[in-house]
Amino acid sequence: MGSGGGALGLSSPLFANGHLSSSSNSTSLPLPVEDGNHLAMVKPSSSIVNLPHYKWRLLIAYDGTRYAGWQFQVSPPTIQCIVEKALIQITKLERECLHFVGASRTDTGVHAWGQVAHFITPFNYDSLETIHAALNGLLPSDIRVREISAATPEFHARFSAKSKVYHYKIYNDTIMDPFQRHYVYHSVYKLNTAAMREAAKMFIGKHDFSAFVNASRNDRVPDPVKTIFRFDVIEMGPLIQLEVEGSGFLYRQVRNMVALLIQIGKEAIPTEIVPKILATLDRRELAKYALSAPPHGLCLVYVKYNQEHLLLPSDCPTTSFGRHHTITKCKLPFY
C-alpha cells in the first residue's frame, strides 16, 4: 500500500489544489454524505479542512447467496458492510471518512459481476496493487474486488451511471443442473421463449413502472419513470438468459418484470398483458398475475458510464487488475 502524506499528490484531487478550501465561505458550505439510505448534508469539521482528498473506483463481484443485499447494515451482513470493514482495516479511516458508495443496491440473494463503487482517502497511493491484494486477502472468498483505479473528482458510482445491465437466468428442463442451483432459477414448465421475447419488447422505451415496483424499505420516493434500452431473451440449450439494460431500476423491478415474462412463457397469460399492467400504475394489478421471481437468478453484470467519467486523473497510480504470484527459485511441488 502506498504511503500517505509523503506520496506525490494527484494533479486532479477531489477538491481544488488537492485540499478542501480553508476560506470562510467554503468551510461553511455543507458537504454531501451518504448515510446508506439518504444523501445528508453536513458541515466539514475543522480537522479535515486542509486534508487532500483522493477518489478511488472499485469493480466488485460477489455471490449474494449469504448476504442481505448490498446496502449497509451490520446484521444480517451485507456486501457494503463487509467491504467497508476491510477498507477501514486497511486505510485506518472511519466509515464516515470513506464515503463508500455503490452503483446499485442489489437485494438479498442477488449476485453481481460488475458492481461499481467508490471511496475517498485523504492520502494518495503510489501503487494500487498492494491495497488490491490486501482487500481480497481480508474479504471472504465469495466477494472479490476485480479492479481498483483512481477516479476523477466528478465521478460518482451511482449518480454518474448511464445505464445498468442485469441478467436473469432460467434453467428450463425437467431436472435441474445441481452445479447451477445457486445462480439459476429452475422452471419445470416448458417456456415459450418466442412469446417471452415478444412481451419483453413491450417493456422497451420510457415508461412509468409504478406497477412493477415493490414498496421500498426506506423513506425515499424514487422517480418511477425509467427507460429500458433493450430486453433480450436468449436461449442457450436448457438455459434461458434474460438480459435487460435500463437507465435505472426501481426496487425489485427487474424481478417483477421477469416474473411476468415467466407467466407469459408458461402461456398462462397473453403477451398483451404487459402494456395493460403498465398503464394501471398499480402494483396490485401485477400481483393478480405474478409474484417476484426468486433473487438467486439475478445478477448485476455491468454498469455503464460516459467515457469522460472513466478518465483517469493525471499522474495517478496505474489501475490494478490484480497480480500473479511468481516463483523466484526452483521448487518441487510434489515433495
Short mmCIF file of C-alpha atoms in Angstrom, two decimals:
data_model
loop_
_atom_site.label_atom_id
_atom_site.label_comp_id
_atom_site.label_asym_id
_atom_site.label_seq_id
_atom_site.Cartn_x
_atom_site.Cartn_y
_atom_site.Cartn_z
CA MET A 1 0.00 0.00 0.00
CA GLY A 2 1.38 3.38 -0.95
CA SER A 3 2.39 5.93 1.68
CA GLY A 4 0.09 8.70 2.85
CA GLY A 5 1.23 12.30 3.38
CA GLY A 6 4.65 11.79 1.77
CA ALA A 7 3.24 10.49 -1.51
CA LEU A 8 3.12 12.65 -4.60
CA GLY A 9 -0.39 14.17 -4.86
CA LEU A 10 -2.65 13.64 -7.85
CA SER A 11 -2.95 16.60 -10.18
CA SER A 12 -6.74 16.17 -10.14
CA PRO A 13 -7.70 15.64 -6.48
CA LEU A 14 -11.26 15.71 -5.20
CA PHE A 15 -11.18 19.40 -4.43
CA ALA A 16 -9.22 22.27 -5.98
CA ASN A 17 -5.48 22.12 -5.37
CA GLY A 18 -5.89 18.78 -3.62
CA HIS A 19 -7.36 20.32 -0.48
CA LEU A 20 -10.66 21.41 0.93
CA SER A 21 -10.78 25.17 0.79
CA SER A 22 -9.97 26.83 4.10
CA SER A 23 -11.69 30.10 3.26
CA SER A 24 -14.57 31.18 5.47
CA ASN A 25 -17.00 30.99 2.57
CA SER A 26 -16.08 27.43 1.63
CA THR A 27 -15.88 25.91 5.09
CA SER A 28 -19.42 27.00 5.91
CA LEU A 29 -20.85 25.09 2.98
CA PRO A 30 -22.27 21.64 3.74
CA LEU A 31 -20.80 18.54 2.13
CA PRO A 32 -22.87 15.63 0.76
CA VAL A 33 -22.60 12.47 2.85
CA GLU A 34 -24.38 9.18 2.13
CA ASP A 35 -25.72 7.54 5.27
CA GLY A 36 -26.86 4.39 3.45
CA ASN A 37 -30.38 5.42 2.53
CA HIS A 38 -30.23 9.19 2.20
CA LEU A 39 -27.90 11.90 0.94
CA ALA A 40 -27.33 14.07 4.03
CA MET A 41 -25.63 17.46 4.11
CA VAL A 42 -23.10 18.07 6.87
CA LYS A 43 -20.54 20.75 7.56
CA PRO A 44 -16.89 19.67 7.29
CA SER A 45 -15.06 19.53 10.59
CA SER A 46 -12.03 21.75 11.08
CA SER A 47 -9.81 18.66 11.32
CA ILE A 48 -10.38 17.74 7.66
CA VAL A 49 -10.39 21.23 6.14
CA ASN A 50 -6.77 21.11 4.98
CA LEU A 51 -6.58 17.43 4.09
CA PRO A 52 -6.15 16.37 0.46
CA HIS A 53 -8.81 14.02 -0.84
CA TYR A 54 -8.43 11.30 -3.48
CA LYS A 55 -11.20 9.23 -5.03
CA TRP A 56 -10.87 5.53 -5.94
CA ARG A 57 -13.10 3.32 -8.08
CA LEU A 58 -13.69 -0.39 -7.34
CA LEU A 59 -15.10 -3.06 -9.65
CA ILE A 60 -16.61 -5.77 -7.44
CA ALA A 61 -18.02 -9.26 -8.00
CA TYR A 62 -19.90 -11.24 -5.39
CA ASP A 63 -22.04 -14.28 -4.76
CA GLY A 64 -25.02 -12.81 -2.93
CA THR A 65 -26.28 -16.11 -1.51
CA ARG A 66 -25.16 -15.47 2.07
CA TYR A 67 -25.83 -11.75 2.21
CA ALA A 68 -28.78 -9.43 2.85
CA GLY A 69 -28.07 -7.42 -0.29
CA TRP A 70 -25.64 -4.58 -0.90
CA GLN A 71 -26.99 -1.78 1.31
CA PHE A 72 -25.16 -1.22 4.60
CA GLN A 73 -26.38 -2.99 7.70
CA VAL A 74 -24.42 -4.89 10.31
CA SER A 75 -26.76 -7.82 10.90
CA PRO A 76 -27.52 -9.77 8.87
CA PRO A 77 -24.34 -8.83 6.98
CA THR A 78 -24.39 -7.05 3.63
CA ILE A 79 -21.81 -6.68 0.89
CA GLN A 80 -21.25 -2.99 1.59
CA CYS A 81 -20.72 -3.69 5.28
CA ILE A 82 -18.14 -6.43 4.61
CA VAL A 83 -16.17 -4.39 2.05
CA GLU A 84 -16.26 -1.29 4.27
CA LYS A 85 -14.83 -3.24 7.20
CA ALA A 86 -11.92 -4.35 5.02
CA LEU A 87 -11.34 -0.78 3.79
CA ILE A 88 -11.44 0.56 7.35
CA GLN A 89 -8.88 -2.02 8.46
CA ILE A 90 -6.55 -1.20 5.57
CA THR A 91 -6.88 2.60 5.42
CA LYS A 92 -7.29 3.14 9.20
CA LEU A 93 -10.09 5.60 8.36
CA GLU A 94 -13.52 5.86 9.95
CA ARG A 95 -16.57 4.82 7.92
CA GLU A 96 -17.86 8.40 7.56
CA CYS A 97 -14.49 9.45 6.10
CA LEU A 98 -14.51 6.80 3.37
CA HIS A 99 -17.81 7.92 1.79
CA PHE A 100 -18.13 4.43 0.34
CA VAL A 101 -20.95 4.28 -2.26
CA GLY A 102 -22.11 1.55 -4.64
CA ALA A 103 -23.72 1.96 -8.05
CA SER A 104 -26.59 -0.43 -7.42
CA ARG A 105 -28.37 -1.52 -4.25
CA THR A 106 -28.74 -5.19 -5.11
CA ASP A 107 -31.28 -7.04 -2.99
CA THR A 108 -30.89 -10.04 -0.68
CA GLY A 109 -29.57 -13.07 -2.58
CA VAL A 110 -28.82 -11.15 -5.79
CA HIS A 111 -25.37 -11.57 -7.33
CA ALA A 112 -23.03 -9.18 -9.14
CA TRP A 113 -20.21 -9.48 -11.61
CA GLY A 114 -19.88 -5.76 -12.33
CA GLN A 115 -20.85 -3.78 -9.23
CA VAL A 116 -19.04 -0.41 -9.16
CA ALA A 117 -18.24 1.55 -6.01
CA HIS A 118 -16.04 4.44 -4.94
CA PHE A 119 -14.38 5.60 -1.75
CA ILE A 120 -12.27 8.58 -0.66
CA THR A 121 -8.98 8.84 1.21
CA PRO A 122 -7.05 11.90 2.46
CA PHE A 123 -3.85 10.37 1.06
CA ASN A 124 -2.61 9.12 -2.28
CA TYR A 125 -1.25 5.68 -3.22
CA ASP A 126 1.99 5.11 -5.11
CA SER A 127 0.68 1.73 -6.27
CA LEU A 128 -2.75 0.11 -6.13
CA GLU A 129 -1.60 -3.50 -6.36
CA THR A 130 -0.82 -3.76 -2.65
CA ILE A 131 -4.15 -2.43 -1.41
CA HIS A 132 -5.88 -4.59 -4.04
CA ALA A 133 -4.17 -7.72 -2.72
CA ALA A 134 -4.85 -6.68 0.88
CA LEU A 135 -8.56 -6.14 0.21
CA ASN A 136 -9.04 -9.54 -1.39
CA GLY A 137 -6.97 -11.08 1.38
CA LEU A 138 -9.37 -9.75 4.01
CA LEU A 139 -12.61 -10.33 2.11
CA PRO A 140 -14.40 -13.70 2.16
CA SER A 141 -13.96 -15.81 -0.96
CA ASP A 142 -17.49 -15.02 -2.22
CA ILE A 143 -16.62 -11.30 -2.56
CA ARG A 144 -13.81 -10.24 -4.90
CA VAL A 145 -12.51 -6.82 -5.91
CA ARG A 146 -11.75 -7.32 -9.62
CA GLU A 147 -10.22 -3.92 -10.27
CA ILE A 148 -9.09 -0.72 -8.50
CA SER A 149 -8.40 2.56 -10.25
CA ALA A 150 -8.11 6.26 -9.49
CA ALA A 151 -11.20 8.33 -10.28
CA THR A 152 -11.76 11.95 -11.21
CA PRO A 153 -13.47 14.31 -8.75
CA GLU A 154 -16.61 14.33 -10.90
CA PHE A 155 -17.07 10.55 -10.83
CA HIS A 156 -19.82 9.13 -8.64
CA ALA A 157 -20.50 5.40 -8.70
CA ARG A 158 -24.29 5.84 -8.53
CA PHE A 159 -25.11 9.27 -9.91
CA SER A 160 -22.69 9.09 -12.87
CA ALA A 161 -24.13 5.79 -14.09
CA LYS A 162 -25.57 5.99 -17.61
CA SER A 163 -27.23 2.57 -17.58
CA LYS A 164 -27.16 -0.79 -15.80
CA VAL A 165 -27.28 -4.28 -17.27
CA TYR A 166 -28.87 -7.19 -15.40
CA HIS A 167 -29.09 -10.84 -16.43
CA TYR A 168 -31.70 -13.25 -15.12
CA LYS A 169 -31.04 -16.95 -15.77
CA ILE A 170 -33.68 -19.67 -16.01
CA TYR A 171 -32.91 -23.39 -16.28
CA ASN A 172 -35.75 -24.75 -18.40
CA ASP A 173 -35.58 -28.52 -18.11
CA THR A 174 -37.20 -31.31 -16.11
CA ILE A 175 -34.08 -31.89 -13.98
CA MET A 176 -32.09 -29.00 -12.52
CA ASP A 177 -28.32 -28.84 -13.01
CA PRO A 178 -27.11 -29.01 -9.37
CA PHE A 179 -23.98 -27.01 -10.18
CA GLN A 180 -26.10 -24.01 -11.20
CA ARG A 181 -28.68 -24.15 -8.43
CA HIS A 182 -27.40 -21.06 -6.59
CA TYR A 183 -27.35 -18.84 -9.68
CA VAL A 184 -30.18 -20.04 -11.94
CA TYR A 185 -33.93 -20.27 -11.38
CA HIS A 186 -35.39 -23.67 -12.26
CA SER A 187 -38.62 -23.82 -14.27
CA VAL A 188 -40.04 -27.29 -14.88
CA TYR A 189 -42.69 -25.73 -17.12
CA LYS A 190 -41.69 -25.66 -20.79
CA LEU A 191 -41.45 -21.95 -21.57
CA ASN A 192 -42.49 -20.37 -24.86
CA THR A 193 -39.46 -18.16 -25.48
CA ALA A 194 -40.99 -16.61 -28.61
CA ALA A 195 -43.88 -15.27 -26.53
CA MET A 196 -41.47 -14.10 -23.83
CA ARG A 197 -39.37 -12.32 -26.44
CA GLU A 198 -42.41 -10.57 -27.88
CA ALA A 199 -43.57 -9.48 -24.43
CA ALA A 200 -40.09 -8.30 -23.39
CA LYS A 201 -40.05 -5.83 -26.31
CA MET A 202 -43.13 -4.14 -24.82
CA PHE A 203 -41.03 -3.01 -21.84
CA ILE A 204 -38.56 -1.17 -24.10
CA GLY A 205 -38.84 2.61 -24.03
CA LYS A 206 -39.64 5.23 -21.42
CA HIS A 207 -42.42 4.16 -19.05
CA ASP A 208 -43.79 4.75 -15.59
CA PHE A 209 -43.00 1.45 -13.83
CA SER A 210 -45.12 2.07 -10.73
CA ALA A 211 -46.93 -1.22 -11.34
CA PHE A 212 -43.61 -3.11 -11.18
CA VAL A 213 -42.09 -1.69 -8.01
CA ASN A 214 -42.36 -3.15 -4.52
CA ALA A 215 -42.66 -0.88 -1.51
CA SER A 216 -39.19 0.37 -0.67
CA ARG A 217 -37.60 -0.23 2.71
CA ASN A 218 -36.66 3.44 3.16
CA ASP A 219 -38.41 6.78 3.02
CA ARG A 220 -37.13 7.82 -0.41
CA VAL A 221 -39.68 8.29 -3.17
CA PRO A 222 -37.84 7.29 -6.37
CA ASP A 223 -38.85 8.54 -9.79
CA PRO A 224 -40.98 5.72 -11.25
CA VAL A 225 -40.23 6.79 -14.85
CA LYS A 226 -37.37 4.70 -16.25
CA THR A 227 -36.07 3.93 -19.72
CA ILE A 228 -35.45 0.36 -20.87
CA PHE A 229 -32.94 0.33 -23.74
CA ARG A 230 -33.07 -3.39 -24.51
CA PHE A 231 -34.67 -6.55 -23.15
CA ASP A 232 -33.35 -9.71 -24.82
CA VAL A 233 -34.42 -13.32 -24.36
CA ILE A 234 -31.53 -15.63 -25.29
CA GLU A 235 -31.66 -19.44 -25.45
CA MET A 236 -28.54 -21.49 -24.72
CA GLY A 237 -29.69 -25.09 -24.61
CA PRO A 238 -31.80 -25.54 -21.47
CA LEU A 239 -30.62 -22.16 -20.19
CA ILE A 240 -32.71 -19.06 -20.92
CA GLN A 241 -30.95 -15.78 -20.23
CA LEU A 242 -32.98 -12.58 -19.92
CA GLU A 243 -30.77 -9.52 -20.47
CA VAL A 244 -32.18 -6.11 -19.60
CA GLU A 245 -30.46 -2.73 -19.83
CA GLY A 246 -32.06 0.39 -18.42
CA SER A 247 -31.32 3.90 -17.21
CA GLY A 248 -32.10 2.67 -13.71
CA PHE A 249 -34.39 0.26 -11.91
CA LEU A 250 -36.86 0.54 -9.07
CA TYR A 251 -36.90 -1.77 -6.07
CA ARG A 252 -37.44 -5.33 -7.39
CA GLN A 253 -38.47 -4.01 -10.80
CA VAL A 254 -36.32 -6.46 -12.76
CA ARG A 255 -37.55 -9.49 -10.79
CA ASN A 256 -41.16 -8.37 -11.22
CA MET A 257 -40.76 -7.97 -14.99
CA VAL A 258 -39.10 -11.38 -15.19
CA ALA A 259 -41.90 -12.96 -13.14
CA LEU A 260 -44.49 -11.69 -15.61
CA LEU A 261 -42.43 -12.94 -18.57
CA ILE A 262 -42.23 -16.39 -16.97
CA GLN A 263 -46.02 -16.49 -16.68
CA ILE A 264 -46.28 -15.46 -20.32
CA GLY A 265 -43.74 -18.16 -21.21
CA LYS A 266 -45.92 -20.72 -19.46
CA GLU A 267 -48.74 -19.46 -21.72
CA ALA A 268 -50.82 -18.75 -18.63
CA ILE A 269 -51.45 -15.17 -19.79
CA PRO A 270 -51.17 -13.39 -23.19
CA THR A 271 -48.34 -11.06 -24.19
CA GLU A 272 -50.76 -8.12 -24.40
CA ILE A 273 -50.97 -8.08 -20.62
CA VAL A 274 -47.68 -6.10 -20.38
CA PRO A 275 -48.94 -2.70 -21.65
CA LYS A 276 -52.21 -3.15 -19.77
CA ILE A 277 -50.42 -3.62 -16.43
CA LEU A 278 -48.02 -0.75 -17.17
CA ALA A 279 -50.97 1.56 -17.82
CA THR A 280 -52.57 0.86 -14.43
CA LEU A 281 -49.56 2.22 -12.45
CA ASP A 282 -50.77 -0.15 -9.73
CA ARG A 283 -48.59 -2.86 -8.16
CA ARG A 284 -51.73 -4.72 -7.06
CA GLU A 285 -52.61 -5.31 -10.70
CA LEU A 286 -49.35 -7.17 -11.32
CA ALA A 287 -49.93 -9.23 -8.17
CA LYS A 288 -53.01 -10.75 -9.81
CA TYR A 289 -50.77 -12.48 -12.34
CA ALA A 290 -47.27 -12.91 -10.90
CA LEU A 291 -45.12 -12.68 -7.79
CA SER A 292 -41.49 -11.55 -7.82
CA ALA A 293 -39.05 -14.01 -9.38
CA PRO A 294 -36.57 -15.54 -6.86
CA PRO A 295 -33.43 -13.40 -6.30
CA HIS A 296 -30.77 -16.05 -6.96
CA GLY A 297 -31.30 -15.99 -10.74
CA LEU A 298 -30.48 -12.29 -10.95
CA CYS A 299 -27.02 -10.80 -11.49
CA LEU A 300 -25.80 -7.23 -11.97
CA VAL A 301 -23.46 -7.70 -14.90
CA TYR A 302 -22.38 -4.23 -15.95
CA VAL A 303 -22.71 -0.55 -15.07
CA LYS A 304 -22.13 1.83 -17.97
CA TYR A 305 -20.72 5.35 -17.68
CA ASN A 306 -19.96 8.15 -20.10
CA GLN A 307 -16.34 7.93 -21.18
CA GLU A 308 -15.38 11.21 -19.52
CA HIS A 309 -16.38 9.78 -16.14
CA LEU A 310 -13.92 6.92 -16.60
CA LEU A 311 -10.92 9.09 -17.46
CA LEU A 312 -8.01 8.69 -15.06
CA PRO A 313 -6.53 11.73 -13.30
CA SER A 314 -3.07 12.70 -14.50
CA ASP A 315 -0.08 11.36 -12.55
CA CYS A 316 -2.24 8.76 -10.82
CA PRO A 317 -1.11 5.22 -9.97
CA THR A 318 -1.69 2.52 -12.56
CA THR A 319 -5.01 0.68 -12.44
CA SER A 320 -4.71 -2.64 -10.62
CA PHE A 321 -6.24 -5.77 -12.14
CA GLY A 322 -4.58 -8.00 -9.56
CA ARG A 323 -1.21 -9.64 -9.87
CA HIS A 324 0.12 -13.12 -10.46
CA HIS A 325 2.45 -14.74 -7.98
CA THR A 326 5.87 -15.80 -9.26
CA ILE A 327 8.37 -18.36 -8.02
CA THR A 328 11.84 -16.91 -7.55
CA LYS A 329 13.62 -20.24 -7.22
CA CYS A 330 13.02 -23.81 -8.28
CA LYS A 331 10.52 -25.63 -6.12
CA LEU A 332 9.33 -29.21 -6.48
CA PRO A 333 5.54 -29.06 -5.96
CA PHE A 334 5.05 -32.72 -5.02
CA TYR A 335 7.80 -33.10 -2.44
#
